[in-house]
């Protein structure tokens, strides 16, 4: 906390509110005393509200910076695996080789699904949305953690979720594709094993280092992103004392929303609607025309005002995969649209650069993952961040149950 205060005069009250300074220099005014005076603040959507103290993730949207536990995302994507990142987020420090091996062994030994979960997933209608299936699958695992919230419960749930979520997601993907699920293998890395499970017999992507690297980077880039909608949902639910599985289900439900987790799917749908390279110029003109509802999906970002650092990382991987997929109309479209948008002054002036959703959607398509299942991969990655926030809330920076106020604008008291 800094020595400075903010002075507020409201009604008959003259208040001095403490100002907290974050590690990276942001300032937050502590307004906790207002509630004791019957005065509340209004900030719909929480655009200027800090809900907690956190040590997990830092974003500087103006400068295009993202870090996990102080490590720049560029270094993590280049030098670590997703499991190392999951360990870092959860424990606060990067693992030693012994610690990483122990975690990997625990995950390998727990990746198979209980028969009850497998039966439940098998019984779901094929037309059920993949995220609905994921909600159901994760809910069915809650018996693994039917004890009150505790440090041990959170530790156990972390291993069970990170181990079993790939198998649940692979089961759903293969159900959507109407293909058989290949059983998990204990001799493969985390990302390679997932690709093995969703690959066809005649083309096993787990044997291609480029695809394994691409998936691992996608998981790393999506593992954590501070107090977004789904993470906030997880923290709100966890503040009630529910077990970890219950809180994670809240996050999955929030991520299901198209405004949060469906951006890469929307990007692929946009490319499909364009249809052909020759249609790109007219599409670009429609985007510029304010009288139309045409939007350029996969470009720009609500938080990053300069550029999305995750997009810069994944761009080269995407291009390498596109080079291996020559002749694919969708991918040729993507390359051409990217080239035009990056050189057009209209988009340059508005900072409408390709974001991580543009590139990740293309890569996931190349992996044979249906668009309706893209958000599953987002959830698979983000679970490690969600669990880290649950642990932090319980052990490091606890606070009472989350209970926002409101500005009531309904009817005054009246007789019925």
Coordinates of C-alpha atoms in Angstrom, one line a residue:
X1 CA 0.0 0.0 0.0
X2 CA 1.3 3.5 -0.8
X3 CA 1.3 6.4 1.6
X4 CA -1.1 8.3 -0.5
X5 CA -4.8 8.5 -0.2
X6 CA -7.8 9.6 -2.3
X7 CA -10.1 12.3 -0.8
X8 CA -13.8 11.9 -1.3
X9 CA -16.5 14.2 -0.3
X10 CA -20.0 12.7 -0.4
X11 CA -23.1 14.1 1.4
X12 CA -21.8 15.1 4.8
X13 CA -18.8 12.7 4.8
X14 CA -15.2 13.8 4.2
X15 CA -13.3 10.6 3.5
X16 CA -9.7 9.6 3.0
X17 CA -9.5 6.3 1.1
X18 CA -6.3 4.3 1.1
X19 CA -4.6 3.7 -2.3
X20 CA -2.9 0.4 -3.0
X21 CA -0.1 0.3 -5.6
X22 CA 0.3 -3.0 -7.5
X23 CA 3.7 -4.5 -8.2
X24 CA 3.6 -3.1 -11.8
X25 CA 2.5 0.4 -10.8
X26 CA -1.3 0.4 -11.1
X27 CA -3.2 2.2 -8.4
X28 CA -6.4 1.0 -6.8
X29 CA -8.5 2.9 -4.3
X30 CA -9.8 0.9 -1.3
X31 CA -13.5 1.8 -1.1
X32 CA -14.3 -0.8 1.6
X33 CA -15.3 1.8 4.1
X34 CA -18.1 3.2 1.9
X35 CA -20.3 0.2 2.6
X36 CA -20.2 0.8 6.3
X37 CA -21.7 4.3 5.6
X38 CA -24.5 2.9 3.4
X39 CA -22.8 4.2 0.2
X40 CA -21.9 2.0 -2.7
X41 CA -20.2 2.3 -6.0
X42 CA -21.7 1.4 -9.4
X43 CA -19.5 -0.2 -12.1
X44 CA -21.5 -2.4 -14.4
X45 CA -19.3 -5.0 -16.0
X46 CA -16.5 -4.2 -13.4
X47 CA -14.4 -2.3 -15.9
X48 CA -12.7 -0.2 -13.2
X49 CA -13.0 -2.5 -10.3
X50 CA -10.4 -4.8 -8.7
X51 CA -12.1 -7.7 -7.1
X52 CA -9.1 -9.3 -5.3
X53 CA -5.3 -9.4 -4.7
X54 CA -3.6 -11.8 -7.0
X55 CA 0.0 -12.9 -7.7
X56 CA -0.8 -15.2 -10.6
X57 CA -1.0 -13.2 -13.8
X58 CA -0.3 -9.6 -15.0
X59 CA -1.5 -7.9 -18.2
X60 CA -0.5 -4.6 -19.6
X61 CA -3.0 -4.0 -22.4
X62 CA -1.5 -0.7 -23.5
X63 CA 2.0 -2.2 -24.0
X64 CA 0.9 -5.7 -25.1
X65 CA 2.5 -7.6 -22.2
X66 CA 1.4 -10.8 -20.5
X67 CA 3.2 -12.7 -17.7
X68 CA 2.5 -15.7 -15.5
X69 CA 4.1 -15.4 -12.0
X70 CA 6.4 -12.8 -13.3
X71 CA 7.6 -14.8 -16.3
X72 CA 6.9 -13.2 -19.8
X73 CA 4.6 -15.3 -21.9
X74 CA 7.2 -15.2 -24.7
X75 CA 9.7 -17.1 -22.5
X76 CA 7.2 -19.6 -21.3
X77 CA 6.0 -20.4 -24.8
X78 CA 9.6 -20.9 -26.0
X79 CA 11.2 -22.7 -23.0
X80 CA 8.5 -24.5 -21.1
X81 CA 5.9 -27.2 -21.6
X82 CA 2.2 -26.8 -20.7
X83 CA 2.7 -29.1 -17.6
X84 CA 5.5 -26.8 -16.4
X85 CA 3.2 -23.8 -16.8
X86 CA 0.4 -25.6 -14.9
X87 CA 2.8 -26.4 -12.1
X88 CA 4.1 -22.8 -12.1
X89 CA 0.6 -21.3 -11.9
X90 CA -0.5 -23.6 -9.1
X91 CA 2.7 -23.6 -6.9
X92 CA 4.1 -20.1 -7.7
X93 CA 7.5 -21.3 -8.8
X94 CA 8.7 -23.3 -11.8
X95 CA 9.3 -27.0 -11.0
X96 CA 12.6 -28.8 -10.7
X97 CA 13.1 -31.8 -13.0
X98 CA 12.1 -34.1 -10.1
X99 CA 9.0 -32.2 -9.3
X100 CA 7.9 -32.1 -12.9
X101 CA 8.5 -35.8 -13.3
X102 CA 6.4 -36.5 -10.2
X103 CA 3.6 -34.4 -11.5
X104 CA 3.7 -36.0 -15.0
X105 CA 3.6 -39.4 -13.4
X106 CA 0.6 -38.5 -11.3
X107 CA -1.2 -37.2 -14.4
X108 CA -0.3 -40.2 -16.4
X109 CA -1.6 -42.6 -13.7
X110 CA -5.0 -40.7 -13.5
X111 CA -5.9 -39.9 -17.1
X112 CA -8.4 -42.8 -17.6
X113 CA -12.0 -41.9 -16.9
X114 CA -14.2 -43.7 -14.3
X115 CA -16.7 -46.1 -15.9
X116 CA -19.5 -43.9 -14.6
X117 CA -18.2 -40.8 -16.4
X118 CA -17.6 -42.7 -19.6
X119 CA -21.1 -44.1 -19.5
X120 CA -22.6 -40.7 -18.9
X121 CA -20.8 -39.2 -21.9
X122 CA -21.8 -42.2 -24.0
X123 CA -25.4 -41.6 -23.2
X124 CA -25.5 -38.0 -24.2
X125 CA -27.2 -37.1 -27.5
X126 CA -24.7 -36.4 -30.2
X127 CA -26.4 -33.1 -30.9
X128 CA -25.7 -31.9 -27.4
X129 CA -23.3 -28.9 -27.5
X130 CA -19.7 -30.0 -26.7
X131 CA -19.5 -27.5 -23.8
X132 CA -22.7 -29.0 -22.4
X133 CA -21.1 -32.4 -22.6
X134 CA -18.0 -31.0 -20.8
X135 CA -20.1 -29.5 -18.0
X136 CA -21.7 -32.9 -17.5
X137 CA -18.5 -34.8 -17.6
X138 CA -16.7 -32.6 -15.1
X139 CA -19.8 -32.6 -12.8
X140 CA -19.7 -36.4 -12.8
X141 CA -16.2 -36.3 -11.4
X142 CA -17.2 -34.3 -8.3
X143 CA -17.4 -37.5 -6.2
X144 CA -13.6 -37.5 -6.4
X145 CA -13.7 -34.4 -4.2
X146 CA -16.8 -34.7 -2.0
X147 CA -15.0 -33.2 1.0
X148 CA -15.1 -29.6 2.2
X149 CA -12.8 -27.2 0.5
X150 CA -9.3 -27.5 1.9
X151 CA -5.7 -27.3 0.7
X152 CA -5.5 -31.0 0.3
X153 CA -8.8 -31.1 -1.6
X154 CA -7.6 -28.5 -4.0
X155 CA -4.3 -30.3 -4.5
X156 CA -6.0 -33.6 -5.3
X157 CA -8.5 -31.9 -7.6
X158 CA -5.8 -30.2 -9.5
X159 CA -4.2 -33.6 -10.5
X160 CA -7.5 -35.2 -11.3
X161 CA -8.8 -32.4 -13.5
X162 CA -5.6 -31.8 -15.4
X163 CA -5.2 -35.6 -15.9
X164 CA -8.8 -36.4 -16.9
X165 CA -9.9 -33.3 -18.8
X166 CA -7.9 -34.3 -22.0
X167 CA -9.7 -37.6 -22.0
X168 CA -13.1 -36.0 -21.5
X169 CA -12.4 -33.5 -24.3
X170 CA -11.1 -36.2 -26.6
X171 CA -14.2 -38.3 -25.9
X172 CA -16.4 -35.4 -26.9
X173 CA -14.5 -34.5 -30.0
X174 CA -14.6 -38.1 -31.3
X175 CA -18.3 -38.3 -30.5
X176 CA -18.9 -35.2 -32.5
X177 CA -16.8 -36.6 -35.4
X178 CA -18.5 -39.9 -35.0
X179 CA -15.1 -41.6 -34.7
X180 CA -13.9 -44.1 -32.1
X181 CA -11.8 -42.8 -29.2
X182 CA -8.3 -44.1 -29.0
X183 CA -7.3 -44.9 -25.5
X184 CA -4.7 -42.7 -23.7
X185 CA -1.1 -43.8 -23.8
X186 CA 1.4 -43.6 -20.9
X187 CA 4.5 -43.2 -23.1
X188 CA 3.5 -39.9 -24.7
X189 CA 3.7 -36.3 -23.5
X190 CA 0.6 -34.4 -22.3
X191 CA -0.1 -32.8 -25.7
X192 CA 1.1 -35.7 -27.8
X193 CA -1.3 -38.0 -25.9
X194 CA -4.2 -35.8 -26.6
X195 CA -3.4 -35.6 -30.3
X196 CA -3.1 -39.4 -30.3
X197 CA -6.6 -39.8 -28.8
X198 CA -8.3 -37.6 -31.4
X199 CA -6.3 -38.8 -34.5
X200 CA -7.4 -41.2 -37.1
X201 CA -5.6 -44.5 -37.6
X202 CA -4.2 -43.3 -41.0
X203 CA -2.9 -40.0 -39.7
X204 CA -1.6 -39.8 -36.1
X205 CA -0.7 -36.2 -35.4
X206 CA 1.0 -37.2 -32.2
X207 CA 4.0 -38.3 -34.3
X208 CA 4.4 -34.9 -35.9
X209 CA 6.6 -32.6 -33.6
X210 CA 5.2 -29.5 -35.2
X211 CA 1.6 -30.3 -34.2
X212 CA 2.6 -31.4 -30.7
X213 CA 4.5 -28.1 -30.3
X214 CA 1.6 -26.1 -31.6
X215 CA -0.9 -27.7 -29.2
X216 CA 1.5 -27.3 -26.3
X217 CA 1.9 -23.6 -27.2
X218 CA -1.9 -23.1 -27.6
X219 CA -2.5 -24.6 -24.1
X220 CA 0.3 -22.4 -22.6
X221 CA -1.1 -19.2 -24.2
X222 CA -4.6 -19.9 -23.0
X223 CA -3.7 -21.2 -19.5
X224 CA -4.3 -17.9 -17.7
X225 CA -5.5 -14.4 -18.4
X226 CA -6.2 -12.7 -15.1
X227 CA -9.7 -11.7 -14.0
X228 CA -11.7 -12.5 -17.1
X229 CA -15.3 -13.6 -17.0
X230 CA -14.8 -17.3 -16.5
X231 CA -12.0 -16.8 -13.9
X232 CA -14.2 -14.4 -12.0
X233 CA -17.0 -16.9 -12.1
X234 CA -14.7 -19.5 -10.7
X235 CA -13.5 -17.2 -7.9
X236 CA -17.1 -16.1 -7.0
X237 CA -18.2 -19.8 -6.8
X238 CA -15.1 -20.8 -4.8
X239 CA -15.7 -18.0 -2.3
X240 CA -18.8 -19.9 -1.2
X241 CA -16.7 -22.8 0.0
X242 CA -17.8 -25.3 -2.6
X243 CA -15.3 -27.9 -3.7
X244 CA -13.0 -27.4 -6.6
X245 CA -15.1 -29.3 -9.2
X246 CA -18.1 -27.2 -8.5
X247 CA -16.1 -24.0 -9.0
X248 CA -14.6 -25.3 -12.2
X249 CA -18.0 -26.1 -13.6
X250 CA -18.9 -22.4 -13.1
X251 CA -15.9 -21.4 -15.2
X252 CA -16.9 -23.8 -18.0
X253 CA -20.4 -22.4 -18.1
X254 CA -19.0 -18.9 -18.4
X255 CA -16.5 -19.9 -21.1
X256 CA -19.3 -21.4 -23.1
X257 CA -20.7 -17.9 -23.8
X258 CA -19.9 -16.7 -27.4
X259 CA -18.6 -13.4 -26.0
X260 CA -15.8 -15.2 -24.1
X261 CA -14.8 -18.6 -25.4
X262 CA -16.2 -18.7 -28.9
X263 CA -14.0 -16.2 -30.7
X264 CA -11.8 -18.7 -32.6
X265 CA -14.9 -20.6 -33.7
X266 CA -16.4 -17.3 -35.0
X267 CA -13.2 -16.7 -36.9
X268 CA -13.4 -20.0 -38.8
X269 CA -17.1 -19.4 -39.5
X270 CA -16.2 -16.0 -41.0
X271 CA -13.6 -17.5 -43.3
X272 CA -16.1 -20.1 -44.4
X273 CA -18.7 -17.4 -45.1
X274 CA -16.2 -15.5 -47.3
X275 CA -15.8 -18.7 -49.3
X276 CA -13.1 -17.7 -51.8
X277 CA -10.1 -15.4 -52.0
X278 CA -11.8 -13.4 -54.7
X279 CA -14.5 -12.4 -52.2
X280 CA -12.1 -10.9 -49.7
X281 CA -12.0 -7.3 -51.2
X282 CA -15.8 -7.0 -51.0
X283 CA -15.8 -8.5 -47.5
X284 CA -13.3 -5.9 -46.4
X285 CA -15.4 -3.1 -47.8
X286 CA -18.5 -4.5 -45.9
X287 CA -16.4 -4.5 -42.7
X288 CA -15.6 -0.8 -43.2
X289 CA -19.2 0.1 -44.0
X290 CA -20.8 1.1 -40.8
X291 CA -24.3 0.5 -42.2
X292 CA -23.6 -3.3 -42.3
X293 CA -23.3 -5.7 -39.4
X294 CA -20.3 -7.5 -41.0
X295 CA -17.5 -7.9 -38.4
X296 CA -13.8 -8.9 -38.9
X297 CA -13.5 -11.7 -36.4
X298 CA -10.1 -12.7 -35.0
X299 CA -8.7 -9.2 -35.2
X300 CA -8.1 -6.7 -32.4
X301 CA -8.6 -7.4 -28.7
X302 CA -10.7 -5.9 -25.9
X303 CA -7.7 -5.8 -23.5
X304 CA -4.7 -5.4 -25.7
X305 CA -4.7 -1.9 -27.3
X306 CA -1.3 -2.3 -29.1
X307 CA -1.0 -6.0 -30.0
X308 CA -1.8 -9.4 -28.6
X309 CA 1.6 -10.9 -27.5
X310 CA 0.1 -14.4 -27.7
X311 CA -0.7 -13.8 -31.4
X312 CA 2.9 -12.8 -32.1
X313 CA 4.1 -16.1 -30.6
X314 CA 1.6 -18.4 -32.4
X315 CA 1.8 -16.7 -35.8
X316 CA 5.0 -18.4 -36.9
X317 CA 3.6 -21.8 -35.8
X318 CA 0.4 -21.2 -37.7
X319 CA 2.4 -20.2 -40.9
X320 CA 4.5 -23.4 -40.7
X321 CA 1.3 -25.5 -40.4
X322 CA -0.3 -23.6 -43.3
X323 CA 2.8 -24.4 -45.4
X324 CA 2.1 -28.1 -44.8
X325 CA -1.5 -27.7 -45.8
X326 CA -1.2 -26.2 -49.3
X327 CA -4.3 -26.5 -51.5
X328 CA -6.7 -26.0 -48.6
X329 CA -9.1 -23.2 -49.6
X330 CA -9.8 -22.2 -46.0
X331 CA -6.1 -21.8 -45.1
X332 CA -5.3 -20.0 -48.3
X333 CA -8.2 -17.6 -47.4
X334 CA -6.7 -17.0 -44.0
X335 CA -3.3 -16.2 -45.3
X336 CA -4.7 -13.7 -47.8
X337 CA -7.1 -12.0 -45.4
X338 CA -4.2 -11.7 -42.8
X339 CA -2.0 -10.1 -45.5
X340 CA -4.6 -7.6 -46.6
X341 CA -5.8 -6.6 -43.1
X342 CA -2.2 -6.1 -41.9
X343 CA -1.4 -3.7 -44.7
X344 CA -4.7 -1.8 -44.8
X345 CA -4.5 1.7 -43.1
X346 CA -8.1 1.4 -41.9
X347 CA -7.2 -1.6 -39.8
X348 CA -3.7 -0.4 -38.9
X349 CA -5.1 2.9 -37.5
X350 CA -7.7 1.0 -35.4
X351 CA -5.2 -1.5 -34.1
X352 CA -7.2 -4.3 -35.7
X353 CA -4.3 -6.8 -35.8
X354 CA -4.7 -10.6 -35.9
X355 CA -5.2 -11.9 -32.4
X356 CA -4.6 -15.3 -30.8
X357 CA -8.1 -16.5 -31.8
X358 CA -7.4 -16.0 -35.5
X359 CA -4.3 -18.2 -35.4
X360 CA -5.4 -20.8 -32.9
X361 CA -8.7 -21.4 -34.8
X362 CA -6.7 -22.1 -38.0
X363 CA -4.3 -24.5 -36.2
X364 CA -7.2 -26.4 -34.4
X365 CA -8.9 -26.8 -37.8
X366 CA -5.7 -28.2 -39.2
X367 CA -5.7 -30.7 -36.3
X368 CA -9.1 -32.0 -37.4
X369 CA -10.9 -30.5 -34.4
X370 CA -14.5 -29.4 -35.3
X371 CA -15.3 -25.7 -34.8
X372 CA -18.0 -26.6 -32.3
X373 CA -15.2 -28.2 -30.1
X374 CA -12.7 -25.3 -30.1
X375 CA -13.9 -24.0 -26.8
X376 CA -13.2 -27.4 -25.3
X377 CA -9.5 -26.7 -25.9
X378 CA -9.8 -23.3 -24.3
X379 CA -11.3 -24.9 -21.2
X380 CA -8.7 -27.7 -21.2
X381 CA -6.0 -25.0 -21.1
X382 CA -7.6 -22.5 -18.8
X383 CA -8.4 -25.2 -16.1
X384 CA -4.8 -24.9 -14.8
X385 CA -5.3 -21.1 -14.3
X386 CA -8.7 -21.6 -12.7
X387 CA -7.4 -24.0 -10.1
X388 CA -4.5 -21.7 -9.3
X389 CA -7.0 -18.9 -8.5
X390 CA -9.0 -21.3 -6.3
X391 CA -5.9 -22.2 -4.4
X392 CA -4.8 -18.5 -4.0
X393 CA -8.3 -17.6 -2.8
X394 CA -8.2 -20.3 -0.2
X395 CA -4.6 -20.2 1.0
X396 CA -3.0 -16.8 0.1
X397 CA -5.4 -14.0 -0.3
X398 CA -8.8 -15.1 1.2
X399 CA -11.8 -12.9 1.4
X400 CA -15.4 -13.3 2.5
X401 CA -18.1 -14.7 0.1
X402 CA -18.5 -12.5 -2.9
X403 CA -21.6 -10.4 -2.6
X404 CA -21.9 -7.4 -4.9
X405 CA -24.5 -4.7 -4.4
X406 CA -26.9 -3.2 -7.0
X407 CA -28.6 0.0 -7.9
X408 CA -32.3 -1.0 -7.6
X409 CA -34.4 0.8 -10.2
X410 CA -37.7 -1.2 -9.8
X411 CA -41.0 -0.2 -8.3
X412 CA -41.3 1.4 -4.9
X413 CA -43.2 -0.5 -2.2
X414 CA -46.9 -1.0 -3.2
X415 CA -49.9 -3.0 -2.1
X416 CA -50.7 -6.3 -3.9

